[in-house]
CSV table of C-alpha atoms in Angstrom, one decimal:
chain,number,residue,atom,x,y,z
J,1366,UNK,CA,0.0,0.0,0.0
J,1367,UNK,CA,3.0,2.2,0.6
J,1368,UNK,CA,4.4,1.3,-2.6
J,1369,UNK,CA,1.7,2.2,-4.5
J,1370,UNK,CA,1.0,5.6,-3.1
J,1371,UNK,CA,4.7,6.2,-3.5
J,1372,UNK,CA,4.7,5.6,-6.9
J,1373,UNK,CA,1.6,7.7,-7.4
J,1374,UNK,CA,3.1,11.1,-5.8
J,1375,UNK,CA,6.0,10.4,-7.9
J,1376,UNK,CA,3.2,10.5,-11.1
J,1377,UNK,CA,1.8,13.2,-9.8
J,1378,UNK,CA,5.4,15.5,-9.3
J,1379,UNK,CA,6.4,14.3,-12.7
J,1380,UNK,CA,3.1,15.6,-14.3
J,1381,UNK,CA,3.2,18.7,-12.7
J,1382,UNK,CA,6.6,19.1,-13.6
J,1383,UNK,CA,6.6,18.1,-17.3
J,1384,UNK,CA,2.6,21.1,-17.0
J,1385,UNK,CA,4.9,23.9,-15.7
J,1386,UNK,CA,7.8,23.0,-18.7
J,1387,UNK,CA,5.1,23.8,-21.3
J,1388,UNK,CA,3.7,26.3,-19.6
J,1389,UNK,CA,2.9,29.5,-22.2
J,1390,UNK,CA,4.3,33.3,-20.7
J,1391,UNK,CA,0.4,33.6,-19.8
J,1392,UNK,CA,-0.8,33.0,-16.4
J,1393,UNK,CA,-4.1,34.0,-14.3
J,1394,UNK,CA,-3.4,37.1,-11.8
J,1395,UNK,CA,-4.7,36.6,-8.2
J,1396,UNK,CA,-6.2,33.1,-9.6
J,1397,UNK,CA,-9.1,34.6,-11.6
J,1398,UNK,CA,-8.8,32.7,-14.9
J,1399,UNK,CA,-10.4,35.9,-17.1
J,1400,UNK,CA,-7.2,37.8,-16.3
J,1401,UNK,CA,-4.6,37.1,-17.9
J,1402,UNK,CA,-0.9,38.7,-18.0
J,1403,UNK,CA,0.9,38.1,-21.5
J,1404,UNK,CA,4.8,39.4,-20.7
J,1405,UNK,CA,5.7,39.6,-24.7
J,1406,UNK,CA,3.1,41.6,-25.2
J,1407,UNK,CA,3.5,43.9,-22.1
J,1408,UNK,CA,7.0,43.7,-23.8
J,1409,UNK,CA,6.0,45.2,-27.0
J,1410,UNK,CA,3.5,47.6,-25.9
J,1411,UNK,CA,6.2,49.4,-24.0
J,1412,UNK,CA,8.3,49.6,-26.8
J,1413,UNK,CA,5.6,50.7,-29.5
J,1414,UNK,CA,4.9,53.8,-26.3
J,1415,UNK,CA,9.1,54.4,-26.8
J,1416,UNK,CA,8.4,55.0,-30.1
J,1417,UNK,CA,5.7,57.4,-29.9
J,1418,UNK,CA,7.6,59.1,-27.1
J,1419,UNK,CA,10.8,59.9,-29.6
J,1420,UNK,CA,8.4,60.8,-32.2
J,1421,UNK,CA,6.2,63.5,-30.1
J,1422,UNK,CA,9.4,64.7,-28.9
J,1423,UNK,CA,10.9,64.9,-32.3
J,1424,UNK,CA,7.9,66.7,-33.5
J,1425,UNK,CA,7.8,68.8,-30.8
J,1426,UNK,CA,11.3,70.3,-31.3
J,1427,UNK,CA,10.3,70.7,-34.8
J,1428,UNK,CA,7.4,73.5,-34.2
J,1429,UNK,CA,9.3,74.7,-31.3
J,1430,UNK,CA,9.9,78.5,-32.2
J,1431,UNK,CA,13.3,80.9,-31.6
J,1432,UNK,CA,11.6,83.2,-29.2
J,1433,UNK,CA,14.7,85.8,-30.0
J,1434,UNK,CA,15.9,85.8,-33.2
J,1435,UNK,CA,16.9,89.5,-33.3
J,1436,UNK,CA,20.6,88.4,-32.4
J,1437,UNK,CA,21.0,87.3,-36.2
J,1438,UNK,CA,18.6,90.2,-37.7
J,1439,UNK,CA,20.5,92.6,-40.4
J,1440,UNK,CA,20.0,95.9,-42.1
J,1441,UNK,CA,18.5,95.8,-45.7
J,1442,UNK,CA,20.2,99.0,-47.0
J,1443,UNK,CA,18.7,100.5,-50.0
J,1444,UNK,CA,20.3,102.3,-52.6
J,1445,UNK,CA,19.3,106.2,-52.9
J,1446,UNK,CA,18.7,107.2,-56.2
J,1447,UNK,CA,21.7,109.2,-58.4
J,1448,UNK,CA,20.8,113.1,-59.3
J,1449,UNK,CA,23.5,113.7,-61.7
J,1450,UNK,CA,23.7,117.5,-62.2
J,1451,UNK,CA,23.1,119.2,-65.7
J,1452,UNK,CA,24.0,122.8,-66.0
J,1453,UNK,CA,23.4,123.2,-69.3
J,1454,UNK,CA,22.0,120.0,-70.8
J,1455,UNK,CA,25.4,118.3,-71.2
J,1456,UNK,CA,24.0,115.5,-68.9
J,1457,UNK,CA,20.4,115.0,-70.3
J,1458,UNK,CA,18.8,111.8,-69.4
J,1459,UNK,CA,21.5,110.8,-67.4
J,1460,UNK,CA,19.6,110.4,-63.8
J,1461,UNK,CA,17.2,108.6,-65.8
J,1462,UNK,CA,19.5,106.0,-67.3
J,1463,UNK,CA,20.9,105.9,-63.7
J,1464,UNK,CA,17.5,105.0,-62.2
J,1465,UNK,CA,15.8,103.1,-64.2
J,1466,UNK,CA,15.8,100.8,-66.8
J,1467,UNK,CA,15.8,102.2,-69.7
J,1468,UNK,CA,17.8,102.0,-72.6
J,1469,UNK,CA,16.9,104.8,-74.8
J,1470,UNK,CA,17.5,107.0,-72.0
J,1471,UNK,CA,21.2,105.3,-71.6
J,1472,UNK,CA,21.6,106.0,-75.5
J,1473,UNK,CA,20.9,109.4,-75.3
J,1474,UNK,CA,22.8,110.2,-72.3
J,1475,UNK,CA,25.8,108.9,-73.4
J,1476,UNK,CA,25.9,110.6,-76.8
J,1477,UNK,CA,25.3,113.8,-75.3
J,1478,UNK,CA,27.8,113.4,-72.4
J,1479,UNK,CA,30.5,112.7,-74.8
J,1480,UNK,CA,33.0,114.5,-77.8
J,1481,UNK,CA,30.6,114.4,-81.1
J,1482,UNK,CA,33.0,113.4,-83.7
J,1483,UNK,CA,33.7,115.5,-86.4
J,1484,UNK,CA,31.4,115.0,-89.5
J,1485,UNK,CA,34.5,114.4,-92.1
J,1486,UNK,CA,36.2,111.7,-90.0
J,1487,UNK,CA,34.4,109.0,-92.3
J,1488,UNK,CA,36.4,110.7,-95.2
J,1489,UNK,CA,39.6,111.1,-93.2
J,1490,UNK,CA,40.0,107.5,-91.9
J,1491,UNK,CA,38.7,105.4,-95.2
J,1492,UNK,CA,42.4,106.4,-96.2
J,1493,UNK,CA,43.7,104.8,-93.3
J,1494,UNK,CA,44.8,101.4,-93.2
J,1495,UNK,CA,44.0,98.2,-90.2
J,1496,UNK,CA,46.2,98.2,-87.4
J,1497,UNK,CA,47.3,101.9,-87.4
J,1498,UNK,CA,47.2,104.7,-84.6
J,1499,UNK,CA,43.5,106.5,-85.8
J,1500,UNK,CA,41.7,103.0,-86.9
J,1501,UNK,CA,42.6,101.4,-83.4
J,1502,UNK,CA,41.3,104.7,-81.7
J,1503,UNK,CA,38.3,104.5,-84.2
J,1504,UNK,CA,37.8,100.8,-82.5
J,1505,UNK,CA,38.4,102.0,-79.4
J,1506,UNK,CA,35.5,104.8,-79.4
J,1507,UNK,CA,33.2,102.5,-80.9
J,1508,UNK,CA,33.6,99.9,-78.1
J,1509,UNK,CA,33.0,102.0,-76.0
J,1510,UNK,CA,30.1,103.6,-77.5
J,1511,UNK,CA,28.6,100.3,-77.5
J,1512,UNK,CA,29.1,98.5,-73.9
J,1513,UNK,CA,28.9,102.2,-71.8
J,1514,UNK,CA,25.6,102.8,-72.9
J,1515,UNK,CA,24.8,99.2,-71.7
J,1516,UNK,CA,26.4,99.6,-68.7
J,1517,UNK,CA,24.0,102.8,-67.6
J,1518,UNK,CA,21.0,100.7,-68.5
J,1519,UNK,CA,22.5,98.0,-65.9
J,1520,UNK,CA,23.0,100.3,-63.2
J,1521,UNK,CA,19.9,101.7,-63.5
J,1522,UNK,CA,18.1,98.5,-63.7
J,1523,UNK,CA,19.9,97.2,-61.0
J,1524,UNK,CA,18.5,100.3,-59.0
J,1525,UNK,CA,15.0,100.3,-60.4
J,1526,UNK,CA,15.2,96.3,-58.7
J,1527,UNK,CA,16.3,96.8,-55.5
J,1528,UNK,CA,13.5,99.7,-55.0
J,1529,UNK,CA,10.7,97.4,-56.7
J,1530,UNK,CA,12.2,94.1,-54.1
J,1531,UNK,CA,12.3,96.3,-51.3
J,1532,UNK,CA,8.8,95.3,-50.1
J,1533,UNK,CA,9.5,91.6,-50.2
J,1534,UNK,CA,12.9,91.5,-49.2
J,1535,UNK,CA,11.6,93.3,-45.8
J,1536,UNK,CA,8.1,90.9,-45.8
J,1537,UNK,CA,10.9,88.2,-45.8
J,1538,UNK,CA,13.2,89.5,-43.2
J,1539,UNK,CA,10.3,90.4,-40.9
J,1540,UNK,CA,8.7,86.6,-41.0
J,1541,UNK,CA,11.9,85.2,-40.9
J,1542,UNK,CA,13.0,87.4,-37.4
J,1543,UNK,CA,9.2,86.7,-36.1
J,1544,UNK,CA,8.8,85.0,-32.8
J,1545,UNK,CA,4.8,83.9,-33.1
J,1546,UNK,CA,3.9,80.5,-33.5
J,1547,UNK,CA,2.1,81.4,-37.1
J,1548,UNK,CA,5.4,81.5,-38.8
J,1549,UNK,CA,7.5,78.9,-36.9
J,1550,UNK,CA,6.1,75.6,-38.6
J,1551,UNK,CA,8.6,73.2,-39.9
J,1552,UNK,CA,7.3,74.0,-43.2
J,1553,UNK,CA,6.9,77.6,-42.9
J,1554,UNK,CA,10.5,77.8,-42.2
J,1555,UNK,CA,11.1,75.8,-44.9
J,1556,UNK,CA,9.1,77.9,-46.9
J,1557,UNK,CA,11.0,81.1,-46.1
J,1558,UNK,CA,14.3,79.4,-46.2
J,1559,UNK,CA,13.0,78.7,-49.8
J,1560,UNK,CA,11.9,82.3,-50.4
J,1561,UNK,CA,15.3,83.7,-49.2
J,1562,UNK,CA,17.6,81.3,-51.9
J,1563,UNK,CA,14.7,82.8,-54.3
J,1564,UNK,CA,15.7,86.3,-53.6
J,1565,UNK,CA,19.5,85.7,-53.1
J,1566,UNK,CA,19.9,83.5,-57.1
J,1567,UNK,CA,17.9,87.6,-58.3
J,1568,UNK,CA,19.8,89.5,-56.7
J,1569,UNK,CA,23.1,87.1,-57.8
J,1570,UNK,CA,22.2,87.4,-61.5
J,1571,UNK,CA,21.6,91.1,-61.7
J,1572,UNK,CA,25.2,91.5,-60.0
J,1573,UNK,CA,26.1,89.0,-62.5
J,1574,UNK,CA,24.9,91.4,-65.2
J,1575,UNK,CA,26.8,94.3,-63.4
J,1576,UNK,CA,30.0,92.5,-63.4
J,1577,UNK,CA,30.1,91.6,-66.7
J,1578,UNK,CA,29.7,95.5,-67.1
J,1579,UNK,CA,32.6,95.6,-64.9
J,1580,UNK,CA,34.4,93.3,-67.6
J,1581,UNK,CA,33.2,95.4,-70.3
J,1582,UNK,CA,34.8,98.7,-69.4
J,1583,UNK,CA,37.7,97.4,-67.9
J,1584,UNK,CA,38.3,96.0,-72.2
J,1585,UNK,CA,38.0,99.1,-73.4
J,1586,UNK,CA,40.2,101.0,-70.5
J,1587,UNK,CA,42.3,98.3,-71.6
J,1588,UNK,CA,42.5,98.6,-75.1
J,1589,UNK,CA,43.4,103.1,-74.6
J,1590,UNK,CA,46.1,102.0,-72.3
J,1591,UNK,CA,47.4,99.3,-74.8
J,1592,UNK,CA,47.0,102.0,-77.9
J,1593,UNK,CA,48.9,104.8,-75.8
J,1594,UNK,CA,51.8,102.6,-74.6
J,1595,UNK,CA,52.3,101.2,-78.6
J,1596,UNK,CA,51.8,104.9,-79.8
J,1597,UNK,CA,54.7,106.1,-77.7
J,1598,UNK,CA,57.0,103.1,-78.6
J,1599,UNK,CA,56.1,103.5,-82.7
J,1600,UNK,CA,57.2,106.8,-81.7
J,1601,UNK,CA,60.4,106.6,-80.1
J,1602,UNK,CA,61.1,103.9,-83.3
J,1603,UNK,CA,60.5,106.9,-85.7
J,1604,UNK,CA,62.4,109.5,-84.1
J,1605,UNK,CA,65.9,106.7,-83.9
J,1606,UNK,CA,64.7,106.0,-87.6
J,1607,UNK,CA,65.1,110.2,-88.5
J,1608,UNK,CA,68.2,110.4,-86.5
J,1609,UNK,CA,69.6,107.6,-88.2
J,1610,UNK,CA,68.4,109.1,-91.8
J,1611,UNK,CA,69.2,112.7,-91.2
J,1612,UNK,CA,72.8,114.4,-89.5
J,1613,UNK,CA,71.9,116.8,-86.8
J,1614,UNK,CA,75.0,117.5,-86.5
J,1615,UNK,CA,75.8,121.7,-86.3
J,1616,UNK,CA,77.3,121.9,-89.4
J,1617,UNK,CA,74.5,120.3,-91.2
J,1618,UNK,CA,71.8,122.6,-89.9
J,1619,UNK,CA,70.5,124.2,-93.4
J,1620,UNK,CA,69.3,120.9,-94.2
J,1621,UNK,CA,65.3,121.2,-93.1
J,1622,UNK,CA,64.0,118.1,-91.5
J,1623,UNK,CA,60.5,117.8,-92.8
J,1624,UNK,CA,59.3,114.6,-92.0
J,1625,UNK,CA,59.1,115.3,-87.8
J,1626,UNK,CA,56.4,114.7,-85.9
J,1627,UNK,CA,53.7,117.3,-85.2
């Protein structure tokens, strides 16, 4: 009898036993059996709330506003517009080709600012041959009669621009400096930050425009300086070719030297 109940508390260890071995992570809480505590997914819930934890904060930081963003404000300065003076009509249309774009105005400033050539030149230098003194000053004054004119009409568009962008650029700067929640959104910065590269590639190509104005006169300042520095080397050549040609020696001084220089 001994034996037998023995052997039958051994059964019932060994069943228990093997029960709790395959045991799922679920088990009843205070031994009510509609309760039941699942630790993988107690596991996962807390990691899914992680998640949405670093993604409200991220979020948050993103609508977050600079509450003083003064520190990196700047001045837009404006350009004033040029009153050229004009006594007696020698600087007609001038202020306007300064201010403004317009290229009729640049034309007719130019011309009247500058020498008139005289009316029998076209007669004068058909005799004249490529490469000489008067045809490279010819080329000179027409390149310049060409990119000045061009250059006004620049400038003044240049200054017309900035007056006409003045509004926007300070609509910009003032959203971009505001502290109110209405214009501190992710995308509303992005928007502005948007808005500013639009206005900085404008205002890069019309200084684009005046430097190649820049380029333009610096060519033809170029060019006078090159013609004057080969003028006065032709000429020292030709006054060692005249000494070489003619004595001027004191006992040759009837001779009359009548190929100098004026």
């Amino acid at each position: 009898m001994k034996v037998t109940l023995t052997n039958r508390r051994k059964w019932l260890l060994g069943a228990g036993a093997a029960l709790l071995l395959t045991a799922t992570p679920s088990f009843a809480i205070f031994g009510i059996g509609d309760i039941v505590f699942d630790p993988t997914s107690y596991a996962s819930l807390v990691s899914q709330l992680t998640t949405l934890q670093t993604q409200y904060n991220m979020l948050k930081n993103n609508i977050t506003h600079f509450s003083v963003k003064q520190q990196w404000q700047t001045t837009l300065h404006a350009l004033e517009n040029v009153n050229v003076a004009n006594m007696f009509g020698e600087t007609a249309g001038m202020s306007i080709a300064l201010n403004s774009n317009s290229p009729s105005a640049s034309t007719t400033a130019w011309k009247t600012a500058t020498v008139t050539m005289n009316g029998s030149a076209p007669s004068y230098l058909a005799g004249q041959s490529l490469g000489n003194a008067r045809m490279s000053q010819l080329a000179m004054i027409e390149t310049a009669d060409s990119v000045s004119p061009e250059c006004l009409t620049a400038v003044g568009q240049y200054r017309a621009a900035r007056s006409e962008n003045a509004t926007a650029n300070s609509s910009l700067l003032s959203q971009q400096f505001d502290g109110g929640d209405s214009t501190n959104s992710e995308v509303q910065q992005l928007n502005l930050l948007n808005a500013s590269e639009a206005q900085r590639l404008s205002e890069m190509q019309s200084q684009g425009t005046l430097h190649a104005c820049l380029a333009s006169q610096m060519t033809v300042a170029n060019m006078e300086r090159r013609n004057a520095a080969v003028e006065d080397m032709n000429t020292a050549v030709f006054v060692q070719q005249q000494r070489s040609a003619n004595d001027t020696s004191a006992a040759n001084e009837s001779n009359t030297w009548k190929t100098y220089l004026p």
